[in-house]
Amino acid sequence: MTTLDQPAENSTRAPGPLHDAQTQLREATTILGYDDGLHQMLATPRREVTVSIPLHRDDGSVEVLIGHRVQHNFSRGPAKGGLRYSPAVDLDEVRALAMWMTWKCALLDVPYGGAKGGVRIDPRHYSRAELERVTRRYTSEISPLIGPERDIPAPDIGTDETTMAWLMDTYSVQQGHTVLGVATGKPISLGGSRGRATATSRGVVHVGLAALRSRGITPDGATAVVQGFGKVGRYAARFLAEAGVRVVAISDQYGAIADTAGLDVVALEAHVDATGSVVGFKAAAAVDPATVLEADVDLLVPAAVEGVLHAGNAGRVRARVIVEGANGPTTPEADVMLQQADRLVVPDILANAGGVIVSYFEWVQANQAYWWSEAEVEARLADRILDAWHSVTDHARRLDVPLRTAATCLAVERVAQAHQMRGLYP
Ligand code: NAD
């Protein structure tokens, strides 16, 4: 087992998300005064599995894909975390994302540990039937490790509610009965929760508006840019626009578009549904995607991938407030530069926690077989995430540290306390 504190052998990126997660943890355990044993316990994943996924392609050929599931910590409950389909997936990325899930669940006080899964695949190049076979084989390989009381996957980059339906069905067939609680982010007709599809974005916008106000910026009439127009970015842009924020530029992996008068987000959604990209949206100008991150706006929402704000571009970021819809978009080096430039960075483990909050609600509803209304889900989500916003900002003031440091310290302390109360077996 590789501890998360040592450079991993298969690291393909320098330094990459695992380095970022380790750096953030080291800072927190130093502030908390933890000894090396406790630090190593928090830094090391509890379990990791790598599986091969032989796939019959539609043309009759066979291809072998690689998948991972990393369960970082179970001290506070079953592991919880998304499943990512992307060509960039590697074990180190999954380890980092699993660790961030542990802190996120602890920060929001949902009774879970952290996990993450990934398959190295570009889903755009596979048919729906092929993706179903990949999902079912991957699920079958990891099924001894998952379950409502063990580890509960959810959608992430490149996966969606249909992926979760296949995962839930495969697991259920193996168990011999329907197990709704094995995954969250499922379709409503299969035990999904109302409000789950938009929950991460709702959370981003609740926290984003609070962050703007904390800097004396009135949301109505403020300006924003969003990087990424997938499950998180599109609804974040829509809800910002509904709150009166002028969304002036949006990018995706193919390009970027801008309109200083404010984009028509609903029309853009229709364009993306029809074409698969923001590129070619007639009611806006095409711009260089790099300019989105450096736009002179009140709010920047990175909602795509890790490491997009780094030492090479952080000095050019002009947004007053950065709210991390994505996991790990800001490297520790960029964090320092943004702090020095007086930019407010609302960290991922707080900003994008709306998804795991409503995933928790979905699991609770599935376990009770009792369904809540959308209004109930949304009200509870707003309460939870805004409570966390207040705890983190109060803690940051008390410790005189940035929000990420405060959030990580709060979360790590909760995990360490649970671990210490349970004791070390044997
Ligand atoms: P998604 O696959 O639905 O969408 C990803 C979007 O990012 C797409 O529009 C894609 O074109 C774009 N993108 C990819 N690379 C890019 C690049 N280099 N520059 C600009 N755009 C790029 O994924 P998602 O579920 O929206 O997840 C986005 C981020 O949010 C990830 O970091 C994920 O871990 C995080 N997140 C997701 C959830 C959730 O509930 N889905 C919850 C918490 C955090």
Coordinates of C-alpha atoms and ligand atoms in Angstrom, one line a residue:
M1 CA 0.0 0.0 0.0
T2 CA 1.4 3.4 -0.9
T3 CA 0.8 6.1 1.7
L4 CA -0.6 9.2 0.3
D5 CA 2.4 11.0 1.8
Q6 CA 4.9 9.4 -0.5
P7 CA 5.3 10.0 -4.2
A8 CA 3.4 7.3 -6.0
E9 CA 5.1 5.2 -8.6
N10 CA 2.6 5.6 -11.3
S11 CA 2.3 9.4 -11.1
T12 CA 1.9 10.7 -14.7
R13 CA 1.5 14.4 -13.8
A14 CA 3.9 16.6 -12.1
P15 CA 2.9 17.5 -9.5
G16 CA -0.8 16.6 -9.9
P17 CA -3.9 16.4 -7.7
L18 CA -2.4 13.9 -5.3
H19 CA 0.4 16.3 -4.5
D20 CA -2.2 19.0 -3.9
A21 CA -4.3 16.9 -1.6
Q22 CA -1.2 15.8 0.4
T23 CA 0.0 19.4 0.7
Q24 CA -3.4 20.5 2.0
L25 CA -3.6 17.6 4.5
R26 CA 0.0 18.3 5.7
E27 CA -0.9 22.0 6.4
A28 CA -4.0 21.0 8.3
T29 CA -2.3 18.3 10.5
T30 CA 0.6 20.7 11.2
I31 CA -1.9 23.4 12.4
L32 CA -3.8 20.8 14.4
G33 CA -0.5 19.6 16.0
Y34 CA -1.0 15.9 15.0
D35 CA 1.9 13.4 15.4
D36 CA 3.3 11.6 12.4
G37 CA 1.3 8.4 13.2
L38 CA -2.0 10.2 13.1
H39 CA -1.0 12.1 10.0
Q40 CA 0.0 8.8 8.2
M41 CA -3.3 7.3 9.2
L42 CA -5.2 10.2 7.6
A43 CA -2.9 10.3 4.6
T44 CA -3.2 6.6 3.7
P45 CA -6.1 5.1 1.8
R46 CA -7.9 2.3 3.6
R47 CA -8.3 0.2 0.5
E48 CA -7.5 0.4 -3.2
V49 CA -8.5 -1.9 -6.0
T50 CA -7.5 -1.9 -9.6
V51 CA -9.5 -4.0 -12.0
S52 CA -9.3 -4.9 -15.7
I53 CA -12.4 -4.5 -17.7
P54 CA -12.5 -6.6 -20.9
L55 CA -15.0 -5.1 -23.3
H56 CA -16.6 -6.6 -26.4
R57 CA -16.7 -3.6 -28.8
D58 CA -19.6 -3.3 -31.1
D59 CA -17.4 -4.3 -34.0
G60 CA -16.6 -7.6 -32.4
S61 CA -13.1 -6.8 -31.2
V62 CA -12.1 -7.0 -27.5
E63 CA -10.4 -4.2 -25.6
V64 CA -9.2 -4.2 -22.0
L65 CA -9.8 -1.1 -19.9
I66 CA -8.5 -0.3 -16.5
G67 CA -10.6 0.9 -13.5
H68 CA -10.0 1.8 -9.9
R69 CA -11.9 2.2 -6.7
V70 CA -10.1 3.9 -3.8
Q71 CA -11.7 3.9 -0.3
H72 CA -9.8 6.5 1.6
N73 CA -11.5 6.4 5.0
F74 CA -14.4 4.8 6.9
S75 CA -14.0 6.3 10.3
R76 CA -17.3 8.2 10.2
G77 CA -19.3 5.7 8.1
P78 CA -19.5 4.0 4.8
A79 CA -17.3 5.4 2.0
K80 CA -18.9 7.7 -0.5
G81 CA -17.7 9.1 -3.8
G82 CA -18.3 9.5 -7.5
L83 CA -17.4 7.4 -10.5
R84 CA -15.4 9.1 -13.2
Y85 CA -15.1 8.0 -16.9
S86 CA -12.2 10.0 -18.4
P87 CA -9.1 9.3 -20.4
A88 CA -7.1 11.2 -17.7
V89 CA -8.1 8.8 -14.9
D90 CA -5.2 7.3 -13.1
L91 CA -4.7 5.8 -9.6
D92 CA -3.2 9.0 -8.2
E93 CA -6.0 11.1 -9.3
V94 CA -8.5 8.7 -7.8
R95 CA -6.6 8.7 -4.5
A96 CA -6.7 12.5 -4.4
L97 CA -10.4 12.6 -5.2
A98 CA -11.1 9.9 -2.5
M99 CA -9.3 11.9 0.1
W100 CA -11.2 15.1 -0.7
M101 CA -14.4 13.1 -0.4
T102 CA -13.5 12.2 3.2
W103 CA -13.0 15.8 4.1
K104 CA -16.1 16.9 2.3
C105 CA -18.4 14.4 4.1
A106 CA -16.8 15.3 7.4
L107 CA -17.1 19.0 6.8
L108 CA -20.8 18.7 5.9
D109 CA -21.3 16.3 8.8
V110 CA -22.8 13.6 6.7
P111 CA -22.1 10.1 8.2
Y112 CA -19.7 8.9 5.4
G113 CA -16.1 8.4 4.8
G114 CA -14.6 9.1 1.4
A115 CA -14.1 7.1 -1.8
K116 CA -13.7 7.6 -5.6
G117 CA -13.8 5.4 -8.6
G118 CA -12.6 5.9 -12.2
V119 CA -12.3 4.1 -15.5
R120 CA -9.7 5.3 -18.0
I121 CA -12.0 5.7 -21.0
D122 CA -13.1 8.6 -23.3
P123 CA -16.9 7.9 -23.2
R124 CA -17.4 10.1 -26.3
H125 CA -15.8 7.3 -28.4
Y126 CA -18.0 4.4 -27.1
S127 CA -21.6 3.6 -27.9
R128 CA -24.3 3.5 -25.2
A129 CA -24.3 -0.3 -25.3
E130 CA -20.5 -0.4 -24.9
L131 CA -20.7 2.0 -21.9
E132 CA -23.4 -0.2 -20.4
R133 CA -21.1 -3.3 -20.7
V134 CA -18.2 -1.3 -19.2
T135 CA -20.3 -0.2 -16.3
R136 CA -21.7 -3.7 -15.6
R137 CA -18.3 -5.4 -15.7
Y138 CA -16.6 -2.7 -13.6
T139 CA -19.5 -3.0 -11.0
S140 CA -19.2 -6.7 -11.0
E141 CA -15.4 -6.5 -10.3
I142 CA -15.8 -4.0 -7.4
S143 CA -19.1 -5.5 -6.0
P144 CA -17.5 -7.2 -3.0
L145 CA -16.4 -3.8 -1.8
I146 CA -19.5 -1.7 -2.4
G147 CA -23.0 -1.6 -0.9
P148 CA -25.2 0.7 1.1
E149 CA -23.2 0.1 4.3
R150 CA -19.8 -0.2 2.6
D151 CA -19.3 2.3 -0.3
I152 CA -21.8 4.2 -2.3
P153 CA -20.9 5.5 -5.8
A154 CA -22.4 8.5 -7.5
P155 CA -22.0 10.3 -10.9
D156 CA -18.9 12.4 -11.7
I157 CA -17.2 13.4 -14.9
G158 CA -18.4 11.3 -17.9
T159 CA -21.0 9.4 -15.9
D160 CA -24.7 10.1 -15.2
E161 CA -27.9 8.8 -13.8
T162 CA -28.1 6.1 -16.4
T163 CA -24.6 4.8 -15.3
M164 CA -25.9 4.7 -11.8
A165 CA -29.0 2.7 -12.9
W166 CA -26.8 0.1 -14.6
L167 CA -24.5 0.0 -11.5
M168 CA -27.5 -0.5 -9.1
D169 CA -29.0 -3.1 -11.4
T170 CA -25.8 -5.1 -11.7
Y171 CA -25.2 -5.1 -8.0
S172 CA -28.8 -6.0 -7.3
V173 CA -28.8 -8.9 -9.7
Q174 CA -25.7 -10.3 -7.9
Q175 CA -27.3 -9.9 -4.5
G176 CA -30.6 -11.4 -5.6
H177 CA -32.7 -8.5 -4.6
T178 CA -33.1 -4.8 -5.4
V179 CA -30.6 -2.6 -3.4
L180 CA -31.6 1.0 -4.1
G181 CA -29.0 2.4 -1.6
V182 CA -25.9 1.1 -3.4
A183 CA -25.7 4.2 -5.5
T184 CA -26.9 7.8 -5.5
G185 CA -27.6 10.1 -8.4
K186 CA -30.0 7.5 -9.8
P187 CA -33.0 8.3 -12.0
I188 CA -36.1 9.4 -10.0
S189 CA -38.0 6.4 -11.3
L190 CA -35.3 4.1 -9.7
G191 CA -35.2 5.7 -6.2
G192 CA -33.3 8.8 -7.1
S193 CA -33.9 11.9 -5.1
R194 CA -35.7 14.9 -6.3
G195 CA -33.2 17.8 -6.6
R196 CA -30.2 15.5 -6.9
A197 CA -29.4 16.4 -10.5
T198 CA -29.1 20.1 -9.7
A199 CA -27.9 19.8 -6.1
T200 CA -24.1 20.4 -6.7
S201 CA -24.9 23.5 -8.7
R202 CA -27.5 24.8 -6.2
G203 CA -24.9 24.5 -3.5
V204 CA -22.3 26.3 -5.6
V205 CA -24.7 29.1 -6.1
H206 CA -25.8 29.3 -2.5
V207 CA -22.2 29.6 -1.4
G208 CA -21.2 31.8 -4.3
L209 CA -23.9 34.4 -3.5
A210 CA -22.9 34.3 0.2
A211 CA -19.2 34.8 -0.8
L212 CA -20.0 37.7 -3.0
R213 CA -22.0 39.4 -0.2
S214 CA -19.1 38.8 2.2
R215 CA -17.0 40.9 -0.1
G216 CA -19.6 43.7 -0.3
I217 CA -20.7 42.7 -3.8
T218 CA -24.5 42.6 -4.5
P219 CA -25.2 39.5 -6.6
D220 CA -27.9 41.2 -8.6
G221 CA -25.9 42.8 -11.4
A222 CA -22.5 41.2 -10.5
T223 CA -20.6 39.5 -13.3
A224 CA -19.4 35.8 -13.5
V225 CA -17.7 33.3 -15.7
V226 CA -18.0 29.5 -15.6
Q227 CA -15.5 27.0 -16.8
G228 CA -17.1 23.7 -17.8
F229 CA -20.7 23.3 -18.9
G230 CA -21.5 19.7 -17.7
K231 CA -23.7 18.6 -14.9
V232 CA -22.2 21.1 -12.5
G233 CA -21.4 24.1 -14.7
R234 CA -24.6 24.3 -16.7
Y235 CA -26.9 24.6 -13.7
A236 CA -24.5 26.8 -11.8
A237 CA -24.7 29.2 -14.8
R238 CA -28.4 28.9 -14.9
F239 CA -29.0 29.5 -11.2
L240 CA -26.5 32.4 -11.2
A241 CA -28.4 34.0 -14.1
E242 CA -31.7 33.5 -12.2
A243 CA -30.2 35.3 -9.2
G244 CA -29.5 38.3 -11.4
V245 CA -25.8 37.6 -12.0
R246 CA -24.6 38.5 -15.5
V247 CA -22.8 35.3 -16.8
V248 CA -20.4 36.8 -19.4
A249 CA -18.4 33.8 -20.5
I250 CA -18.5 30.0 -20.4
S251 CA -16.0 27.4 -21.6
D252 CA -15.9 23.7 -22.1
Q253 CA -13.3 21.3 -23.4
Y254 CA -13.8 22.4 -27.0
G255 CA -13.8 26.2 -26.7
A256 CA -15.3 29.2 -25.1
I257 CA -17.9 31.9 -25.8
A258 CA -18.5 35.4 -24.3
D259 CA -21.0 38.2 -24.3
T260 CA -20.4 41.2 -22.0
A261 CA -24.2 41.9 -22.0
G262 CA -24.7 38.5 -20.4
L263 CA -25.3 35.1 -22.0
D264 CA -28.7 33.6 -22.5
V265 CA -28.0 30.4 -20.4
V266 CA -31.2 28.7 -21.2
A267 CA -30.7 29.1 -25.0
L268 CA -27.1 28.0 -24.5
E269 CA -28.3 24.8 -22.8
A270 CA -30.5 24.0 -25.8
H271 CA -27.5 24.6 -28.1
V272 CA -25.3 22.3 -26.1
D273 CA -28.0 19.6 -25.9
A274 CA -28.2 19.7 -29.7
T275 CA -24.5 20.0 -30.6
G276 CA -22.5 18.7 -27.5
S277 CA -20.6 21.9 -27.0
V278 CA -20.8 25.6 -26.3
V279 CA -18.8 26.2 -29.5
G280 CA -20.9 27.6 -32.3
F281 CA -23.5 29.3 -30.1
K282 CA -24.7 32.1 -32.4
A283 CA -25.7 34.6 -29.8
A284 CA -22.1 35.1 -28.5
A285 CA -18.6 35.6 -29.6
A286 CA -16.0 32.8 -29.7
V287 CA -13.1 33.5 -27.3
D288 CA -9.9 31.8 -26.2
P289 CA -10.8 29.5 -23.3
A290 CA -7.8 30.8 -21.3
T291 CA -9.4 34.3 -21.1
V292 CA -12.3 32.8 -19.2
L293 CA -10.1 32.0 -16.2
E294 CA -8.5 35.5 -16.4
A295 CA -11.7 37.6 -17.0
D296 CA -12.2 40.8 -15.0
V297 CA -15.4 39.7 -13.2
D298 CA -16.7 39.4 -9.7
L299 CA -17.1 35.6 -9.7
L300 CA -15.2 32.7 -11.3
V301 CA -16.6 29.2 -11.1
P302 CA -14.2 26.5 -12.3
A303 CA -16.5 23.5 -12.9
A304 CA -14.4 21.2 -15.0
V305 CA -11.2 19.5 -13.9
E306 CA -8.3 19.7 -11.5
G307 CA -5.3 22.0 -11.5
V308 CA -6.6 24.6 -13.9
L309 CA -5.5 27.5 -11.6
H310 CA -1.8 27.0 -11.1
A311 CA 1.4 29.0 -10.6
G312 CA 1.5 29.8 -14.3
N313 CA -1.8 31.7 -14.5
A314 CA -2.9 32.5 -10.9
G315 CA -1.2 35.9 -11.2
R316 CA -3.5 36.8 -14.0
V317 CA -6.7 35.9 -12.3
R318 CA -8.8 39.0 -11.8
A319 CA -12.0 37.6 -10.4
R320 CA -12.7 38.9 -6.9
V321 CA -14.3 35.6 -5.7
I322 CA -13.5 32.0 -6.9
V323 CA -16.0 29.3 -6.0
E324 CA -14.7 25.8 -6.8
G325 CA -17.5 23.8 -8.5
A326 CA -14.8 21.3 -9.6
N327 CA -12.7 19.2 -7.3
G328 CA -9.1 20.4 -6.9
P329 CA -9.1 23.2 -9.6
T330 CA -6.6 25.3 -7.6
T331 CA -3.1 24.1 -6.9
P332 CA -1.5 24.9 -3.5
E333 CA 1.0 27.2 -5.3
A334 CA -1.9 29.1 -6.9
D335 CA -3.7 29.3 -3.6
V336 CA -0.9 31.2 -2.1
M337 CA -0.8 33.6 -5.0
L338 CA -4.5 34.2 -5.0
Q339 CA -4.4 34.8 -1.2
Q340 CA -1.7 37.4 -1.7
A341 CA -3.7 39.1 -4.4
D342 CA -6.7 39.2 -1.9
R343 CA -8.9 36.9 -4.0
L344 CA -11.4 34.9 -2.0
V345 CA -11.3 31.2 -2.8
V346 CA -14.2 29.1 -1.6
P347 CA -12.8 25.6 -1.5
D348 CA -14.2 22.6 -3.3
I349 CA -14.9 20.6 -0.1
L350 CA -17.4 23.3 0.8
A351 CA -18.5 24.8 -2.5
N352 CA -19.4 21.7 -4.4
A353 CA -20.8 19.7 -1.4
G354 CA -24.4 20.2 -2.4
G355 CA -24.1 16.9 -4.4
V356 CA -23.0 14.8 -1.5
I357 CA -25.6 16.4 0.8
V358 CA -28.4 15.4 -1.5
S359 CA -26.8 12.0 -2.2
Y360 CA -27.0 11.5 1.5
F361 CA -30.7 12.5 1.4
E362 CA -31.2 10.0 -1.4
W363 CA -29.6 7.2 0.6
V364 CA -31.7 8.1 3.6
Q365 CA -34.8 8.1 1.5
A366 CA -33.9 4.8 -0.2
N367 CA -33.2 3.1 3.2
Q368 CA -36.5 4.3 4.5
A369 CA -38.4 3.8 1.3
Y370 CA -40.0 7.3 1.8
W371 CA -39.6 10.1 -0.6
W372 CA -39.4 13.8 0.1
S373 CA -40.7 16.7 -2.1
E374 CA -38.3 18.8 -4.1
A375 CA -39.0 21.8 -1.9
E376 CA -38.1 19.8 1.2
V377 CA -34.8 18.6 -0.4
E378 CA -33.9 22.1 -1.5
A379 CA -34.7 23.7 1.8
R380 CA -32.6 21.1 3.7
L381 CA -29.8 21.5 1.2
A382 CA -29.7 25.3 1.6
D383 CA -29.7 25.0 5.4
R384 CA -26.8 22.5 5.5
I385 CA -24.5 24.2 3.0
L386 CA -25.1 27.7 4.5
D387 CA -24.5 26.3 8.0
A388 CA -21.2 24.9 6.7
W389 CA -20.3 28.3 5.0
H390 CA -20.8 30.0 8.4
S391 CA -18.7 27.5 10.3
V392 CA -15.9 27.7 7.8
T393 CA -15.8 31.5 7.6
D394 CA -16.0 31.8 11.5
H395 CA -13.2 29.2 11.8
A396 CA -11.1 31.1 9.2
R397 CA -11.5 34.3 11.2
R398 CA -10.6 32.6 14.4
L399 CA -7.5 30.9 13.0
D400 CA -6.7 33.9 10.7
V401 CA -6.2 31.5 7.7
P402 CA -7.8 31.1 4.2
L403 CA -11.1 29.3 3.8
R404 CA -9.5 26.2 2.4
T405 CA -7.2 25.8 5.5
A406 CA -10.1 26.4 7.9
A407 CA -12.4 23.9 6.0
T408 CA -9.7 21.3 5.9
C409 CA -8.8 21.7 9.6
L410 CA -12.5 21.4 10.6
A411 CA -12.9 18.3 8.5
V412 CA -9.7 16.6 9.4
E413 CA -10.3 17.1 13.1
R414 CA -13.7 15.4 12.8
V415 CA -12.3 12.4 11.1
A416 CA -9.4 12.2 13.6
Q417 CA -11.8 12.4 16.5
A418 CA -13.9 9.6 15.1
H419 CA -10.8 7.5 14.6
Q420 CA -9.6 8.2 18.1
M421 CA -12.9 7.4 19.7
R422 CA -13.1 4.1 17.8
G423 CA -9.4 3.2 18.7
L424 CA -7.0 1.2 16.7
Y425 CA -7.8 -2.4 16.0
P426 CA -6.2 -4.8 17.0
Ligands
NAD1 P1 -19.3 16.5 -16.6 O1 -18.6 15.4 -17.3 O2 -20.8 16.5 -16.6 O3 -18.9 17.9 -17.3 C1 -17.6 18.3 -17.4 C2 -17.5 19.6 -18.2 O4 -16.2 20.2 -18.1 C3 -17.8 19.5 -19.6 O5 -18.6 20.6 -20.1 C4 -16.5 19.4 -20.3 O6 -16.5 19.8 -21.7 C5 -15.7 20.4 -19.5 N1 -14.3 20.3 -19.5 C6 -13.5 19.3 -19.4 N2 -12.2 19.6 -19.5 C7 -12.2 21.0 -19.6 C8 -11.2 21.9 -19.7 N3 -9.9 21.6 -19.7 N4 -11.5 23.3 -19.9 C9 -12.8 23.6 -19.9 N5 -13.8 22.7 -19.7 C10 -13.5 21.4 -19.6 O7 -18.7 16.6 -15.1 P2 -19.4 17.2 -13.8 O8 -20.1 16.2 -13.1 O9 -20.0 18.5 -14.2 O10 -18.1 17.5 -13.0 C11 -17.3 18.7 -13.1 C12 -16.4 18.9 -11.9 O11 -17.3 19.0 -10.7 C13 -15.5 17.7 -11.6 O12 -14.3 18.2 -11.0 C14 -16.3 16.9 -10.6 O13 -15.4 16.0 -9.8 C15 -16.9 18.0 -9.8 N6 -18.1 17.6 -9.0 C16 -19.1 17.0 -9.6 C17 -20.2 16.7 -8.8 C18 -21.5 16.1 -9.4 O14 -22.5 16.0 -8.7 N7 -21.5 15.8 -10.7 C19 -20.2 16.9 -7.4 C20 -19.1 17.5 -6.8 C21 -18.0 17.9 -7.6

